[in-house]
PDB file of C-alpha atoms and ligand atoms in Angstrom:
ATOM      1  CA  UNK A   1      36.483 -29.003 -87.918  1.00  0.00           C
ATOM      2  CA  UNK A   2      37.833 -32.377 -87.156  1.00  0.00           C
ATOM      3  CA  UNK A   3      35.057 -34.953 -87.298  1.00  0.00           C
ATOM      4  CA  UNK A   4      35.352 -38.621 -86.367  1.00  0.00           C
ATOM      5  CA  UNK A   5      34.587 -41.905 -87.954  1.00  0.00           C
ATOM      6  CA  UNK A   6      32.884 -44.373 -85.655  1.00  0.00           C
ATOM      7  CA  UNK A   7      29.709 -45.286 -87.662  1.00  0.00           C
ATOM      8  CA  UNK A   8      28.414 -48.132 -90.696  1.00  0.00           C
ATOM      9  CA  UNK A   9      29.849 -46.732 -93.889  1.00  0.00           C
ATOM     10  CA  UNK A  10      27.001 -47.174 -96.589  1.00  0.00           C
ATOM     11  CA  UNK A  11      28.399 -46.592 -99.694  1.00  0.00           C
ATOM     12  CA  UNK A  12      25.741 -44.407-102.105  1.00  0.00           C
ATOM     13  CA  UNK A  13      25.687 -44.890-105.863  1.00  0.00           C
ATOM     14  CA  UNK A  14      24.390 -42.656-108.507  1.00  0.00           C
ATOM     15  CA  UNK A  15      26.175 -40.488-110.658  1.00  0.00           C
ATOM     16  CA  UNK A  16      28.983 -41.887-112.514  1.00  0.00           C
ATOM     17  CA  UNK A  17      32.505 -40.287-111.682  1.00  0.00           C
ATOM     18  CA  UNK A  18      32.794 -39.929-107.459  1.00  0.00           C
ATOM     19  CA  UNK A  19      33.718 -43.166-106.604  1.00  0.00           C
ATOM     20  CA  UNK A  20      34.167 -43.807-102.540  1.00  0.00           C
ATOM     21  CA  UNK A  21      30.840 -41.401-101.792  1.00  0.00           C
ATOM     22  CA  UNK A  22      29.499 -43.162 -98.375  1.00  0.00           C
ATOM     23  CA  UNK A  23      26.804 -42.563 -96.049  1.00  0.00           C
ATOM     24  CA  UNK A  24      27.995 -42.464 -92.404  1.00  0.00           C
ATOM     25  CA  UNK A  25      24.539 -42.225 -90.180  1.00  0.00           C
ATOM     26  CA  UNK A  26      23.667 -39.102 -90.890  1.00  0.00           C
ATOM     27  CA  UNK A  27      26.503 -37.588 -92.822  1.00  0.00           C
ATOM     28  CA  UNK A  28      27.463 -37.964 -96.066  1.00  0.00           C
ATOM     29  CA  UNK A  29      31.846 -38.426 -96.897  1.00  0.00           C
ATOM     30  CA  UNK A  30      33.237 -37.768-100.632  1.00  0.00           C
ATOM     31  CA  UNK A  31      36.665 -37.788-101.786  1.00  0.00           C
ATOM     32  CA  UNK A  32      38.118 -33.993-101.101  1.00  0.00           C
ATOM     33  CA  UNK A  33      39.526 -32.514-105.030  1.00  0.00           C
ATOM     34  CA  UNK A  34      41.758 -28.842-105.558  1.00  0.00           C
ATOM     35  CA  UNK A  35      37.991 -27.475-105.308  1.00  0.00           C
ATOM     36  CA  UNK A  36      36.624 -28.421-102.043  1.00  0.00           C
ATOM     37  CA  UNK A  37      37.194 -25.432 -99.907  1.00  0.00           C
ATOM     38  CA  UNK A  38      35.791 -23.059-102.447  1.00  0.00           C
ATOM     39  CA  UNK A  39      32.705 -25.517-103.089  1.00  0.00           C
ATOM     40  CA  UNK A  40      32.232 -25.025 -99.230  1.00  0.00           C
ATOM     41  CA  UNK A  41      32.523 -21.430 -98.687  1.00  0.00           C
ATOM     42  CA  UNK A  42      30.045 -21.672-101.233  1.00  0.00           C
ATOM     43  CA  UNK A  43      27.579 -24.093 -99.597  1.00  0.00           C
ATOM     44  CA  UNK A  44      28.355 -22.414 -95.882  1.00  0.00           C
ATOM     45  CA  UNK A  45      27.287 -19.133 -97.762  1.00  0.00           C
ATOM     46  CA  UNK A  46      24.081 -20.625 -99.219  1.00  0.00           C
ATOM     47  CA  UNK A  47      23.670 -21.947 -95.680  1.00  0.00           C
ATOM     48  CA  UNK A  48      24.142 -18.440 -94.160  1.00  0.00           C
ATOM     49  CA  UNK A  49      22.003 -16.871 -96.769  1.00  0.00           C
ATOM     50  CA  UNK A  50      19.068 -19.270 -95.776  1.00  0.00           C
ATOM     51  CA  UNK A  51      19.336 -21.222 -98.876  1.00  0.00           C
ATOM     52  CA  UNK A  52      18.270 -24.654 -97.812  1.00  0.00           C
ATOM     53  CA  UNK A  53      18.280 -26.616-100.937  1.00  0.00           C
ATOM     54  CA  UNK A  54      21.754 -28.102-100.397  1.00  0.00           C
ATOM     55  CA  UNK A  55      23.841 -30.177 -97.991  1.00  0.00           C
ATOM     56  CA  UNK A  56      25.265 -28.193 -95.393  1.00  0.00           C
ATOM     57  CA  UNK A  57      29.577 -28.530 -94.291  1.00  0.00           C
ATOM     58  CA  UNK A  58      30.338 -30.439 -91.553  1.00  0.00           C
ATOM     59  CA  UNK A  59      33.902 -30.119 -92.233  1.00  0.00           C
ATOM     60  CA  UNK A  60      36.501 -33.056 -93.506  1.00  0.00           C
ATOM     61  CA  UNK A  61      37.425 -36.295 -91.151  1.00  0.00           C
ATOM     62  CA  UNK A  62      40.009 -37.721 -90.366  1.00  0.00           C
ATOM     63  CA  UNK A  63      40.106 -39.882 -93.646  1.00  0.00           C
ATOM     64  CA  UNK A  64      40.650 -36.460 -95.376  1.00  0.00           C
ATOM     65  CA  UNK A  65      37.232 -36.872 -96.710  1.00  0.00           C
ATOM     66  CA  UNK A  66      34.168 -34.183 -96.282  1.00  0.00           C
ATOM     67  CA  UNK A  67      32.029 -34.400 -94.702  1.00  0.00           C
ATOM     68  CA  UNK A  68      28.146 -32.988 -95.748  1.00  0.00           C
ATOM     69  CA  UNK A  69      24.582 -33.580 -94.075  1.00  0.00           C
ATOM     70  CA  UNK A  70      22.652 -36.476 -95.585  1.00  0.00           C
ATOM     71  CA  UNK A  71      19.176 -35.055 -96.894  1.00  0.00           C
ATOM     72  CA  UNK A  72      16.449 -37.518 -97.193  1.00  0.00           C
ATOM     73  CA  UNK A  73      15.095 -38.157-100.361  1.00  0.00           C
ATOM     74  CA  UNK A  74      15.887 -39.975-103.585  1.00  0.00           C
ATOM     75  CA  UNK A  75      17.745 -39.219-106.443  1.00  0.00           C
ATOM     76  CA  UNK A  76      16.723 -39.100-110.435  1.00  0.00           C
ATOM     77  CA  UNK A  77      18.733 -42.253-110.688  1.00  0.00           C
ATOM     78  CA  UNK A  78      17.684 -44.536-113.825  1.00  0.00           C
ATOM     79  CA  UNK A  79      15.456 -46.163-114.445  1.00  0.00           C
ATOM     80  CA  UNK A  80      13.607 -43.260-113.695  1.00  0.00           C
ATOM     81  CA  UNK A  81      10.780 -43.106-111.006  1.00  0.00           C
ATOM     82  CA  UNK A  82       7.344 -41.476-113.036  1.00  0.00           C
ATOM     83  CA  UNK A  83       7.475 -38.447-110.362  1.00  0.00           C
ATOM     84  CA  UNK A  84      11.120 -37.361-112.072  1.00  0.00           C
ATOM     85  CA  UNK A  85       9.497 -36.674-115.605  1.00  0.00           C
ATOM     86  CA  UNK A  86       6.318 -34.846-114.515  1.00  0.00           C
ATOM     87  CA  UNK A  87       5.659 -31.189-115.184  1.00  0.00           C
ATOM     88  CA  UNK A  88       5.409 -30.556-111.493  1.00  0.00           C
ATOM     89  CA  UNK A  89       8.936 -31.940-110.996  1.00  0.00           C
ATOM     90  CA  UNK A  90      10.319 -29.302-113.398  1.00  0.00           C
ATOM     91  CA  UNK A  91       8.462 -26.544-112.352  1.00  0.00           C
ATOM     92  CA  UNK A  92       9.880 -27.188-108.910  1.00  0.00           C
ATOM     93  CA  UNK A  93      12.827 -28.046-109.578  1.00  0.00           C
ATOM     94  CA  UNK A  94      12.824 -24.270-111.807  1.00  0.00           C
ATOM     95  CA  UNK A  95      12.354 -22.873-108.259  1.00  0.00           C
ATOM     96  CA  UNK A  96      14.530 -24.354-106.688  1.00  0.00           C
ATOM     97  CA  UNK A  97      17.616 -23.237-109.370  1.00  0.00           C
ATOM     98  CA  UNK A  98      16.321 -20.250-108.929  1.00  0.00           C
ATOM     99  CA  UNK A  99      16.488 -19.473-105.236  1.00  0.00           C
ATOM    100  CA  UNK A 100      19.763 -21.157-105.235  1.00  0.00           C
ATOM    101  CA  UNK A 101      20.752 -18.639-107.783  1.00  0.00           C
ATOM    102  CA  UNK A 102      19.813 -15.725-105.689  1.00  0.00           C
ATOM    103  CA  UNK A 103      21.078 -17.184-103.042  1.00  0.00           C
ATOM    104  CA  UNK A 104      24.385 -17.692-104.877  1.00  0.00           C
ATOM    105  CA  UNK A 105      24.685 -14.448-106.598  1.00  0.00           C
ATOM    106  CA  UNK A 106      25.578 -12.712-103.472  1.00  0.00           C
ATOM    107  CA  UNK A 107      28.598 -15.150-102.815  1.00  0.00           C
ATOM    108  CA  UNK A 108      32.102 -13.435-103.340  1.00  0.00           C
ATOM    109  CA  UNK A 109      34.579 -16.191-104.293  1.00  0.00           C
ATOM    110  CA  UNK A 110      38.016 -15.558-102.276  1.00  0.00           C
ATOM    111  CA  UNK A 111      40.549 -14.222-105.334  1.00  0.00           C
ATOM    112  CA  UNK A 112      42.401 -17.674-105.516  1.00  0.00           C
ATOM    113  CA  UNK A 113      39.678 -19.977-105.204  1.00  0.00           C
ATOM    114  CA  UNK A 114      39.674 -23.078-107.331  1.00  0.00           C
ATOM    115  CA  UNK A 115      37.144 -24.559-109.651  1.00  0.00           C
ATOM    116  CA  UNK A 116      36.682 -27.087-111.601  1.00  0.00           C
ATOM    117  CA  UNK A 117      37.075 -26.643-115.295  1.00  0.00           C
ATOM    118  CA  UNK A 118      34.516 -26.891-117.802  1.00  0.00           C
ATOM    119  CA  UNK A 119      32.155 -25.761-120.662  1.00  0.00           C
ATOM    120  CA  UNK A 120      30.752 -22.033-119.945  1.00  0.00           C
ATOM    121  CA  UNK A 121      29.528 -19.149-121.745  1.00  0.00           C
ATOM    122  CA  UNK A 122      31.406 -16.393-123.494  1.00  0.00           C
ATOM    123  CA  UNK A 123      29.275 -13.901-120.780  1.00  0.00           C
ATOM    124  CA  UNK A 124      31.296 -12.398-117.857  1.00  0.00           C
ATOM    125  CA  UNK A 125      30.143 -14.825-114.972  1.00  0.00           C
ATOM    126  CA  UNK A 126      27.264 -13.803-112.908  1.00  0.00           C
ATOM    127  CA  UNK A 127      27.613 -16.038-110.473  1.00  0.00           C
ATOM    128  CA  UNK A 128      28.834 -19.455-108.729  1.00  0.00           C
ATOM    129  CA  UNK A 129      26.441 -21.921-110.465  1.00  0.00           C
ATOM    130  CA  UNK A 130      25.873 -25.497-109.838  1.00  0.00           C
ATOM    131  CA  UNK A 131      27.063 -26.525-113.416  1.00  0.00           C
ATOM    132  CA  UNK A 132      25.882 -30.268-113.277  1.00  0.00           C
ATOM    133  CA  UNK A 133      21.986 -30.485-112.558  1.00  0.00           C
ATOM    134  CA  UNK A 134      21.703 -33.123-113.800  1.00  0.00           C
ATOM    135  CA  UNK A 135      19.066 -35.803-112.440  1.00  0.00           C
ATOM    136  CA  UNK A 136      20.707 -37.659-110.481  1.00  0.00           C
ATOM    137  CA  UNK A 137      22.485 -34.360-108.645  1.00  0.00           C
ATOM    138  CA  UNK A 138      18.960 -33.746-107.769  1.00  0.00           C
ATOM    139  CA  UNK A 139      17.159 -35.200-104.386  1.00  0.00           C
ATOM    140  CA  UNK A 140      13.228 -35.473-104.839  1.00  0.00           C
ATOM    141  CA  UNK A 141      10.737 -35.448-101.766  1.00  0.00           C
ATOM    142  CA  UNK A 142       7.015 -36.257-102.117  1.00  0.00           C
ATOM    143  CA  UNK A 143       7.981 -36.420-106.188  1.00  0.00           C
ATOM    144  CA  UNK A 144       9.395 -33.005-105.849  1.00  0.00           C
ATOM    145  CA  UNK A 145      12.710 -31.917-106.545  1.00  0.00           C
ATOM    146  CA  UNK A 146      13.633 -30.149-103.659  1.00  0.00           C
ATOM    147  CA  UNK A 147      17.574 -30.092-103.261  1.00  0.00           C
ATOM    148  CA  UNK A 148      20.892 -29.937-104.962  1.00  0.00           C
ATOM    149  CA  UNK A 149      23.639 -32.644-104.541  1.00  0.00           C
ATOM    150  CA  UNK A 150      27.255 -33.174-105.592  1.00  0.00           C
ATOM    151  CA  UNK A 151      28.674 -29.161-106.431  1.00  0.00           C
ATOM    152  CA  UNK A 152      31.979 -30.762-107.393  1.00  0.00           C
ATOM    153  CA  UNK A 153      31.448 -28.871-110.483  1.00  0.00           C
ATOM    154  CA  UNK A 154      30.234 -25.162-109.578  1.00  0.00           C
ATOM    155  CA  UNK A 155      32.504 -22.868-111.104  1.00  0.00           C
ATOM    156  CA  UNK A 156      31.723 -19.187-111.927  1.00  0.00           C
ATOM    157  CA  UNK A 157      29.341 -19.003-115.184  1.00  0.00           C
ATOM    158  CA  UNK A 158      25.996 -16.917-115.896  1.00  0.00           C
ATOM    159  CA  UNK A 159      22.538 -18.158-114.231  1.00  0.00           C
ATOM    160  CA  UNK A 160      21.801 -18.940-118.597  1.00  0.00           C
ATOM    161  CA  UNK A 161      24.670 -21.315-118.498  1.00  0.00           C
ATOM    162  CA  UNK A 162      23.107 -23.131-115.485  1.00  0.00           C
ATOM    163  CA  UNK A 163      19.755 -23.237-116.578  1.00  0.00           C
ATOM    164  CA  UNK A 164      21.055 -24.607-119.975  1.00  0.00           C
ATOM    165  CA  UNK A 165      22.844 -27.524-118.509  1.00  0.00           C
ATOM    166  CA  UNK A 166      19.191 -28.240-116.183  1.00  0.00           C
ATOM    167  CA  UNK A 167      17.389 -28.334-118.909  1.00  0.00           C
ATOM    168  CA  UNK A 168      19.645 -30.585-121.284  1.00  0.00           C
ATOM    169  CA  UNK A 169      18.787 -33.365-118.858  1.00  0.00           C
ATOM    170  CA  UNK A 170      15.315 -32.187-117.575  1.00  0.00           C
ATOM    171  CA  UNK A 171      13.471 -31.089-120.787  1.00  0.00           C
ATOM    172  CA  UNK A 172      15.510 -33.012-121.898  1.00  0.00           C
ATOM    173  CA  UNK A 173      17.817 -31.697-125.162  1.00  0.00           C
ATOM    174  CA  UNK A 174      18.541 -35.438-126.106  1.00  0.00           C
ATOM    175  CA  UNK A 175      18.626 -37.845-128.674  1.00  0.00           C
ATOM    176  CA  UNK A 176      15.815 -40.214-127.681  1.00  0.00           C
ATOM    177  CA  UNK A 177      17.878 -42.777-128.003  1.00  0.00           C
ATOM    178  CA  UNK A 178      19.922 -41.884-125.003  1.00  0.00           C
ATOM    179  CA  UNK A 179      17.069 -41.151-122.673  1.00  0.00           C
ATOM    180  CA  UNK A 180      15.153 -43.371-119.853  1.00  0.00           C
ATOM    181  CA  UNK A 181      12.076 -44.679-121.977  1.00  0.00           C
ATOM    182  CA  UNK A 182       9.600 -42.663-119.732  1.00  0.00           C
ATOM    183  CA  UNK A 183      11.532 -39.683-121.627  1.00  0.00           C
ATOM    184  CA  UNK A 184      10.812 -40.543-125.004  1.00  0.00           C
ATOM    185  CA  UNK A 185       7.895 -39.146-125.297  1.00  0.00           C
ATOM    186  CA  UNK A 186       7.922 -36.163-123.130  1.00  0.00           C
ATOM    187  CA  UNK A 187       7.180 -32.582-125.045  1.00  0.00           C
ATOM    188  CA  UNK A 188      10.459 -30.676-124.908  1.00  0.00           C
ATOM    189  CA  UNK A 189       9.224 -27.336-126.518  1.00  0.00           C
ATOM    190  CA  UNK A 190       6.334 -26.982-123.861  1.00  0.00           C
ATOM    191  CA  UNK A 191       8.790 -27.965-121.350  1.00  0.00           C
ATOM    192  CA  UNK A 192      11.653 -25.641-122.148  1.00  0.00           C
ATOM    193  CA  UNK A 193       8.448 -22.958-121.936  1.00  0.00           C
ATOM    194  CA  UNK A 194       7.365 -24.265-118.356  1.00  0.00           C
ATOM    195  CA  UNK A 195      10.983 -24.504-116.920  1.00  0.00           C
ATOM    196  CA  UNK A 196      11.524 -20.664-118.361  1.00  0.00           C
ATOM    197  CA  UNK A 197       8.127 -19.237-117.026  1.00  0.00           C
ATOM    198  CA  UNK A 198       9.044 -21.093-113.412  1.00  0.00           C
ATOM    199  CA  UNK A 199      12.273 -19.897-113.244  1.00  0.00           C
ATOM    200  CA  UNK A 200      11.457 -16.015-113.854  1.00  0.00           C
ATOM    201  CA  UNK A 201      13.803 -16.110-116.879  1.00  0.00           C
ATOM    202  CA  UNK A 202      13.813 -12.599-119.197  1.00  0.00           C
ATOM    203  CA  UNK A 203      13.149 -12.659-122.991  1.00  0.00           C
ATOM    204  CA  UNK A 204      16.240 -11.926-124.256  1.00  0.00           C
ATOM    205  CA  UNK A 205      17.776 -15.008-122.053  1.00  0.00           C
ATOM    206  CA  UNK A 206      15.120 -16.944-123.900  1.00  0.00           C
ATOM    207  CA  UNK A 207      16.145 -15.760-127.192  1.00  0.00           C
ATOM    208  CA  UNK A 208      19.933 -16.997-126.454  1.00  0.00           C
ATOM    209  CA  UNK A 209      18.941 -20.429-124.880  1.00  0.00           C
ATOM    210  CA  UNK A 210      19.496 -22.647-127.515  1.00  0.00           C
ATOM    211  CA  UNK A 211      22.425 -20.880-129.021  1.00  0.00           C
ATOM    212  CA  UNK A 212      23.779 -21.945-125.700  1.00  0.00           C
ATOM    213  CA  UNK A 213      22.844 -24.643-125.837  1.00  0.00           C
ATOM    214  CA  UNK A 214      24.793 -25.442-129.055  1.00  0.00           C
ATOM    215  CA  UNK A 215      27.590 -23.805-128.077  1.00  0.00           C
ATOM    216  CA  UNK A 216      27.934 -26.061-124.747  1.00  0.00           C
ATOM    217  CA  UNK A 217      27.472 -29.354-126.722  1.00  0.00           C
ATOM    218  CA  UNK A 218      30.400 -28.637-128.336  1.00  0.00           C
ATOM    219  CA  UNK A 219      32.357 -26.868-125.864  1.00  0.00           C
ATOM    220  CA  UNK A 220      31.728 -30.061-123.865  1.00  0.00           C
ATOM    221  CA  UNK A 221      32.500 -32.750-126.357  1.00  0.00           C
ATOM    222  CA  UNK A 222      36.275 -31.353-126.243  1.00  0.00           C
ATOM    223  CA  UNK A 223      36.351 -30.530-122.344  1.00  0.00           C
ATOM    224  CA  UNK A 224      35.366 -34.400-122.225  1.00  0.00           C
ATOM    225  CA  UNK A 225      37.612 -35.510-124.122  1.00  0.00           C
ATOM    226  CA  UNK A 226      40.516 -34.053-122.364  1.00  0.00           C
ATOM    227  CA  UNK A 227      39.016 -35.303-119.168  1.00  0.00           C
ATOM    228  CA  UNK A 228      38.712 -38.458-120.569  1.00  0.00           C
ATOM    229  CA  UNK A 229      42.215 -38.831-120.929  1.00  0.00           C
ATOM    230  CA  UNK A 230      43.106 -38.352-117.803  1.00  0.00           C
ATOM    231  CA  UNK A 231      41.661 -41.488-116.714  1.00  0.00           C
ATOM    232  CA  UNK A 232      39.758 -42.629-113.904  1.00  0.00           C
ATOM    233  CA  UNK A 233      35.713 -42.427-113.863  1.00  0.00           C
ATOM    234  CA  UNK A 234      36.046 -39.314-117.101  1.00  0.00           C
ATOM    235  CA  UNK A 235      37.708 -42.524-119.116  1.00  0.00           C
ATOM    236  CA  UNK A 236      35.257 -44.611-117.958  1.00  0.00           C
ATOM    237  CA  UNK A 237      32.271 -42.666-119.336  1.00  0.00           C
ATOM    238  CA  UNK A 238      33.879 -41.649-122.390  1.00  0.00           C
ATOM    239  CA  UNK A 239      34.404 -45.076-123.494  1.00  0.00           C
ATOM    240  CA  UNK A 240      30.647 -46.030-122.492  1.00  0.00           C
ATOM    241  CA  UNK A 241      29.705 -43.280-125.231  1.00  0.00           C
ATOM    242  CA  UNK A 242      30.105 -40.192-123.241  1.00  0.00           C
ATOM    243  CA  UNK A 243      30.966 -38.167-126.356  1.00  0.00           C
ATOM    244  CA  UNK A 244      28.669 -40.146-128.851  1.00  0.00           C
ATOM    245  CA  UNK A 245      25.799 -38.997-126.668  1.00  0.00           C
ATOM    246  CA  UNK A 246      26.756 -35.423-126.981  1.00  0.00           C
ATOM    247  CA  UNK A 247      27.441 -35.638-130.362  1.00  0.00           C
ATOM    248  CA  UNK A 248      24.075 -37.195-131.236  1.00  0.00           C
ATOM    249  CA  UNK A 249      22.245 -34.462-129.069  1.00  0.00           C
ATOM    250  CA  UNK A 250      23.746 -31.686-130.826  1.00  0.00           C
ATOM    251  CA  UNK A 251      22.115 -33.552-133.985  1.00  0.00           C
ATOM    252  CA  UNK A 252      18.715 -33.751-132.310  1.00  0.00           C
ATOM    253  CA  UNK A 253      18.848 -29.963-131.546  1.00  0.00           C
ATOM    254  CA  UNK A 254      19.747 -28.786-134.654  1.00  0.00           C
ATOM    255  CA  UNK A 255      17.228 -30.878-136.231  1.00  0.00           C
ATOM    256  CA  UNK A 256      14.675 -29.236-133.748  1.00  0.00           C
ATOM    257  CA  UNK A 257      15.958 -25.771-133.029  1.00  0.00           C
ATOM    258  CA  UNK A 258      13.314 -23.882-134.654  1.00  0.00           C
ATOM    259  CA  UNK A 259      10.351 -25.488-133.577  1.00  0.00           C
ATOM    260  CA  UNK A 260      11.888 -25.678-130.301  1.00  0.00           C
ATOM    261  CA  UNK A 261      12.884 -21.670-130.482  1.00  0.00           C
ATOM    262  CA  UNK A 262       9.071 -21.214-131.058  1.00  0.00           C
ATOM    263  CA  UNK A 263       7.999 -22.099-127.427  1.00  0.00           C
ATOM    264  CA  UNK A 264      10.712 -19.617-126.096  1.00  0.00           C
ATOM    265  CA  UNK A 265      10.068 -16.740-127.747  1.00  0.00           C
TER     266      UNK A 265
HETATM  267  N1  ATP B 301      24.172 -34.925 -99.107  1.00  0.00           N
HETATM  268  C1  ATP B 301      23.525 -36.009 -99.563  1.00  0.00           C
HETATM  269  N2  ATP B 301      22.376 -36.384 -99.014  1.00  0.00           N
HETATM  270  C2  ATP B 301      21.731 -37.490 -99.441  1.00  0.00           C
HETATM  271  N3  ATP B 301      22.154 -38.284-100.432  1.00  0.00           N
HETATM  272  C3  ATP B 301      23.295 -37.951-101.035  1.00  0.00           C
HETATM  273  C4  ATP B 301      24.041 -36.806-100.647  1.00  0.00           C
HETATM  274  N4  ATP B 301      25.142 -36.741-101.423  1.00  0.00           N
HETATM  275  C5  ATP B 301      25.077 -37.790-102.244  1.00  0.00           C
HETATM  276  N5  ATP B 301      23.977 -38.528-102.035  1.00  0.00           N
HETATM  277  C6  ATP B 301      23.557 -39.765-102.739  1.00  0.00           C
HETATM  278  O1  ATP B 301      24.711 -40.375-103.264  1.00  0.00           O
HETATM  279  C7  ATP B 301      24.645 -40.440-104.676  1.00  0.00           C
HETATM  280  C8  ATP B 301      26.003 -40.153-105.258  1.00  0.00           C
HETATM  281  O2  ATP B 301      26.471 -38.908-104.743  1.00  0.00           O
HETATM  282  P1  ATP B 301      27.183 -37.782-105.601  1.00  0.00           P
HETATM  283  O3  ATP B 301      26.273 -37.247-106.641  1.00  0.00           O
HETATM  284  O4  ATP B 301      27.715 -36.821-104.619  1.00  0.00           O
HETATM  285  O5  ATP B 301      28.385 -38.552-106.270  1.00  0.00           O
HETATM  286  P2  ATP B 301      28.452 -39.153-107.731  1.00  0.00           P
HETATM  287  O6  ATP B 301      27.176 -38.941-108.407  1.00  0.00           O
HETATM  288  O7  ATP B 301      28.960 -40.524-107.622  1.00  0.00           O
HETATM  289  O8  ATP B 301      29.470 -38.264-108.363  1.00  0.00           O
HETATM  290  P3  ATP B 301      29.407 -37.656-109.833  1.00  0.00           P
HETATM  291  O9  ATP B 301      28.103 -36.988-110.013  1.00  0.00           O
HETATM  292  O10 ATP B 301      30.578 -36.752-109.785  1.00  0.00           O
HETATM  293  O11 ATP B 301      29.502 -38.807-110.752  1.00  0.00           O
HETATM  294  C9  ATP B 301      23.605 -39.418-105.076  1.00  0.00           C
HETATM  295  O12 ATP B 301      22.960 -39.741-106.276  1.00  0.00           O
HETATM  296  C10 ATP B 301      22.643 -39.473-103.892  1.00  0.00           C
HETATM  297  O13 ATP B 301      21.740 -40.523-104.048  1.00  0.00           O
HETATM  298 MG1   MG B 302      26.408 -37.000-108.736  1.00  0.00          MG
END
């Protein structure tokens, strides 16, 4: 579909790599990548499947940009808003991975579709997964997470991997250092707990969470890297202490494993 530019362009801020993302009245236009039509026979499946957590496909204009519905809401964008770190928020926003995973798990990715590369788990894929929730990928309503934004990332992974990445930012598995000060003093067992129990997620995924969640850090650190030197927005963050962060939240988890491991199991 061929749609036309005739409106204010708003330009939207948040995350830290998509430069150009615009509003356009009620449409949202991002720069197209290799992985744009598979991320939107993804979304028009989720659409088709009755998902509603995520924008829907308009189709691209005639910029060569696409074109998505804008959702109302905010997102998790620091400094963070109370409502992101409450325990309702991540219950909620537990649901809401979780009926876009069901949703998801039914989609069958054409044979050459391309993704985006990244981290992922040794598993056999389960599914196309959103692969970047973090908060600001998130739009809230009424203090509730209640969508997912910016799937430039889904690739095929396992509904673990997924959940892992959520909760890195959400429980969150961080050095306090690096996190919004209304963070810092957030429970992150209990959390990890809540998240799991909201979700539906079995024991033995519980079991493996953190061991994920080890793996990833460094499985990231080096995907990073690479991307970093490719230039562009990846540069940018890695010399604002992309890599530093993951490094010193690998730290913090291996300090905290065990206790943490005690809430899942
Ligand atoms: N469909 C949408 N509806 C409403 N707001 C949106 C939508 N898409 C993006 N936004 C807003 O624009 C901001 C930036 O969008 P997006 O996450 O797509 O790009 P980005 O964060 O700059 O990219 P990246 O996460 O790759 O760094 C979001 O945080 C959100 O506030
Ligand atoms: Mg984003």
């Amino acid at each position: 579909m061929f749609v036309a530019t005739s409106r204010r362009e708003v330009p939207l801020l948040g995350g830290d790599v998509t430069e150009g993302v615009v509003r356009v009245g009620d449409t949202v236009r991002r720069p197209t990548r290799p992985s744009t039509p598979s991320v939107h026979a993804l979304l028009r499946h989720l659409e088709a499947a009755g998902f509603d957590g995520a924008p829907r496909v308009l189709g691209i204009d005639e910029r060569g940009r696409e074109v998505l519905t804008y959702l109302e809401g905010e997102s998790g964008i620091r400094p963070l808003p109370p409502y992101a770190v409450t325990d309702e928020a991540l219950t909620a926003l537990a649901g809401l991975l979780r009926r876009f995973h069901d949703a998801a798990a039914t989609f069958r990715p054409a044979r050459d579709a391309v993704w985006e590369d990244g981290s992922n788990d040794d598993r056999p894929p389960e599914l196309v997964g959103h692969c970047d929730v973090n908060l600001d990928n998130v739009l809230f309503r009424d203090g509730r997470p209640y969508a997912l934004i910016d799937f430039d990332l889904a690739r095929p992974t396992t509904r673990l991997f997924d959940v892992v990445t959520a909760l890195r930012h959400w429980a969150p598995i961080a050095d306090p250092v690096d996190l919004d000060p209304l963070q810092r003093d957030l429970r992150v067992g209990p959390r990890l707990r809540l998240f799991c129990d909201a979700y539906g997620l079995p024991p033995r995924d519980r079991r493996r969470l953190l061991d994920l969640a080890r793996l990833r850090f460094s499985r990231s650190y080096v995907i990073m890297r690479a991307r970093a030197a490719i230039g562009g927005g990846w540069a940018r963050m890695w010399a604002e202490g992309a890599g530093e962060r993951i490094r010193r939240a690998g730290a913090w988890l291996d300090a905290h494993q065990d206790d943490l491991h005690a809430h899942l199991v």
